[in-house]
């Protein structure tokens, strides 16, 4: 029997009240048994957790300084889910089928004692892939502890190997060399295969595509080129700023011939391309030009415990209230997450237009990239 809890509540004055009413009703409703899938048949297999909304970079396309300046009201510490609360929520997601947890943010390595959280998550299960996305600034000093705590792998964001371009993009004058040191430390610690994410923005860093591919070719690290997306409301996104994945592939292929490679699993976000000479592979994440909503199996937990079922959503379901409410046990949490997932219908990237790009959406630093 499916759970039919109306998302529209006649008494609610707005969407967030309706979502809160949904959570309350779902906490009481019987748990549906059988495989968990949303309205489009997509299972719930990945959970991204934003552990902080703060970052030590001010990447111009993500946390521009004029918005995220000194006076920006970042969340107070007590708003954040504690490690115990995060572990409890993660356990419920794992029980419901999640097999991959990614810690992100903001900059996750800024969250104090993040290694402890990784240990606590690892204690839930040995089978879950626990990974983390970082800008790499603090990685050289933390890589060994992260690995010892049970982190499976790591993804490092790096938008250019050209120092002037990179410093301009991170907007805090951070040098490329220190990120490369972080990547080396992560490899030495055993956090492989390392993925290196490069967001490509027209007129900003497309000349860095080929040098980036060339630098990491043959190292075992996998560079993934990401189309610039219209996340959040502060980056002034325009379709003209997007360098399509097809162009990224052609630029690399012209210098270092590529052949398409099969995906590792359903829902893999990156399209894989292998060097024809066997020296490794690159990936392209074409979330704008080739939407992959059809296979999206990801849920996102914001820094303060709201559950978002799409990166481009404007509102999330508040799980923190539930977790902190004296009455809610894990069974109630399971019922709520299951009911939310079963009525999920999101497919923003498939219906994106120049107009939807201007609709309100939460910031990536808050929801987690
Ligand atoms: N601070 C960490 C980092 O730099 O990797 C984790 C959070 S960051 C929001 C996660 C990833 O999202 C980074 O690789 C970043 O480049 C990417 N990102 C941020 N804004 C983006 C946008 N508008 N389009 C595409 N990728 C974006």
mmCIF file of C-alpha atoms and ligand atoms in Angstrom, residues 48 54-57 59 61-63 103-108 132-136 155-159 197-200 226-232 235 237 287 364-365 368-369, ligand 1:
data_model
loop_
_atom_site.group_PDB
_atom_site.id
_atom_site.type_symbol
_atom_site.label_atom_id
_atom_site.label_comp_id
_atom_site.label_asym_id
_atom_site.label_seq_id
_atom_site.Cartn_x
_atom_site.Cartn_y
_atom_site.Cartn_z
ATOM 1 C CA UNK A 48 24.724 14.283 0.311
ATOM 2 C CA UNK A 54 30.730 28.332 5.584
ATOM 3 C CA UNK A 55 33.635 28.287 3.170
ATOM 4 C CA UNK A 56 37.179 29.648 3.127
ATOM 5 C CA UNK A 57 36.904 30.372 -0.630
ATOM 6 C CA UNK A 59 34.381 31.258 -5.754
ATOM 7 C CA UNK A 61 30.237 31.428 -9.390
ATOM 8 C CA UNK A 62 29.229 29.949 -6.028
ATOM 9 C CA UNK A 63 29.711 32.301 -3.064
ATOM 10 C CA UNK A 103 30.005 15.070 2.947
ATOM 11 C CA UNK A 104 30.048 18.523 1.445
ATOM 12 C CA UNK A 105 29.163 22.120 2.157
ATOM 13 C CA UNK A 106 30.323 24.953 2.227
ATOM 14 C CA UNK A 107 33.775 23.591 2.898
ATOM 15 C CA UNK A 108 33.401 20.359 4.886
ATOM 16 C CA UNK A 132 33.818 14.033 0.683
ATOM 17 C CA UNK A 133 34.078 17.003 -1.678
ATOM 18 C CA UNK A 134 36.605 19.661 -0.709
ATOM 19 C CA UNK A 135 38.369 22.681 -2.158
ATOM 20 C CA UNK A 136 41.591 21.062 -0.933
ATOM 21 C CA UNK A 155 36.849 14.631 -4.618
ATOM 22 C CA UNK A 156 38.877 17.825 -4.888
ATOM 23 C CA UNK A 157 37.601 20.892 -6.699
ATOM 24 C CA UNK A 158 40.174 22.720 -8.820
ATOM 25 C CA UNK A 159 39.073 25.100 -11.556
ATOM 26 C CA UNK A 197 36.207 18.576 -10.267
ATOM 27 C CA UNK A 198 36.574 21.545 -12.573
ATOM 28 C CA UNK A 199 33.596 23.825 -13.178
ATOM 29 C CA UNK A 200 33.913 25.365 -16.627
ATOM 30 C CA UNK A 226 31.262 20.253 -14.829
ATOM 31 C CA UNK A 227 28.930 22.459 -16.813
ATOM 32 C CA UNK A 228 28.297 25.697 -14.981
ATOM 33 C CA UNK A 229 24.811 25.460 -13.431
ATOM 34 C CA UNK A 230 22.081 27.859 -12.366
ATOM 35 C CA UNK A 231 22.160 26.821 -8.724
ATOM 36 C CA UNK A 232 21.212 29.348 -6.055
ATOM 37 C CA UNK A 235 25.666 33.798 -9.310
ATOM 38 C CA UNK A 237 23.872 32.496 -14.326
ATOM 39 C CA UNK A 287 23.749 18.737 -16.003
ATOM 40 C CA UNK A 364 24.646 25.411 -3.158
ATOM 41 C CA UNK A 365 26.786 26.272 -0.132
ATOM 42 C CA UNK A 368 25.658 21.057 -0.404
ATOM 43 C CA UNK A 369 27.324 20.708 -3.795
HETATM 44 N N1 LIG B 1 33.792 23.467 -0.781
HETATM 45 C C1 LIG B 1 33.753 22.180 -1.394
HETATM 46 C C2 LIG B 1 34.383 22.225 -2.760
HETATM 47 O O1 LIG B 1 34.865 23.282 -3.163
HETATM 48 O O2 LIG B 1 34.425 21.202 -3.417
HETATM 49 C C3 LIG B 1 32.385 21.536 -1.451
HETATM 50 C C4 LIG B 1 31.209 22.386 -1.803
HETATM 51 S S1 LIG B 1 31.198 23.012 -3.455
HETATM 52 C C5 LIG B 1 29.637 23.847 -3.462
HETATM 53 C C6 LIG B 1 30.929 21.550 -4.401
HETATM 54 C C7 LIG B 1 31.176 21.628 -5.864
HETATM 55 O O3 LIG B 1 30.171 22.405 -6.470
HETATM 56 C C8 LIG B 1 32.485 22.250 -6.269
HETATM 57 O O4 LIG B 1 33.153 21.396 -7.153
HETATM 58 C C9 LIG B 1 32.048 23.514 -6.964
HETATM 59 O O5 LIG B 1 32.967 23.907 -7.950
HETATM 60 C C10 LIG B 1 30.723 23.104 -7.534
HETATM 61 N N2 LIG B 1 29.870 24.242 -7.892
HETATM 62 C C11 LIG B 1 29.559 25.314 -7.151
HETATM 63 N N3 LIG B 1 28.747 26.159 -7.827
HETATM 64 C C12 LIG B 1 28.534 25.573 -9.037
HETATM 65 C C13 LIG B 1 27.783 25.939 -10.192
HETATM 66 N N4 LIG B 1 27.100 27.079 -10.239
HETATM 67 N N5 LIG B 1 27.789 25.111 -11.241
HETATM 68 C C14 LIG B 1 28.487 23.948 -11.210
HETATM 69 N N6 LIG B 1 29.206 23.544 -10.155
HETATM 70 C C15 LIG B 1 29.232 24.350 -9.080
#
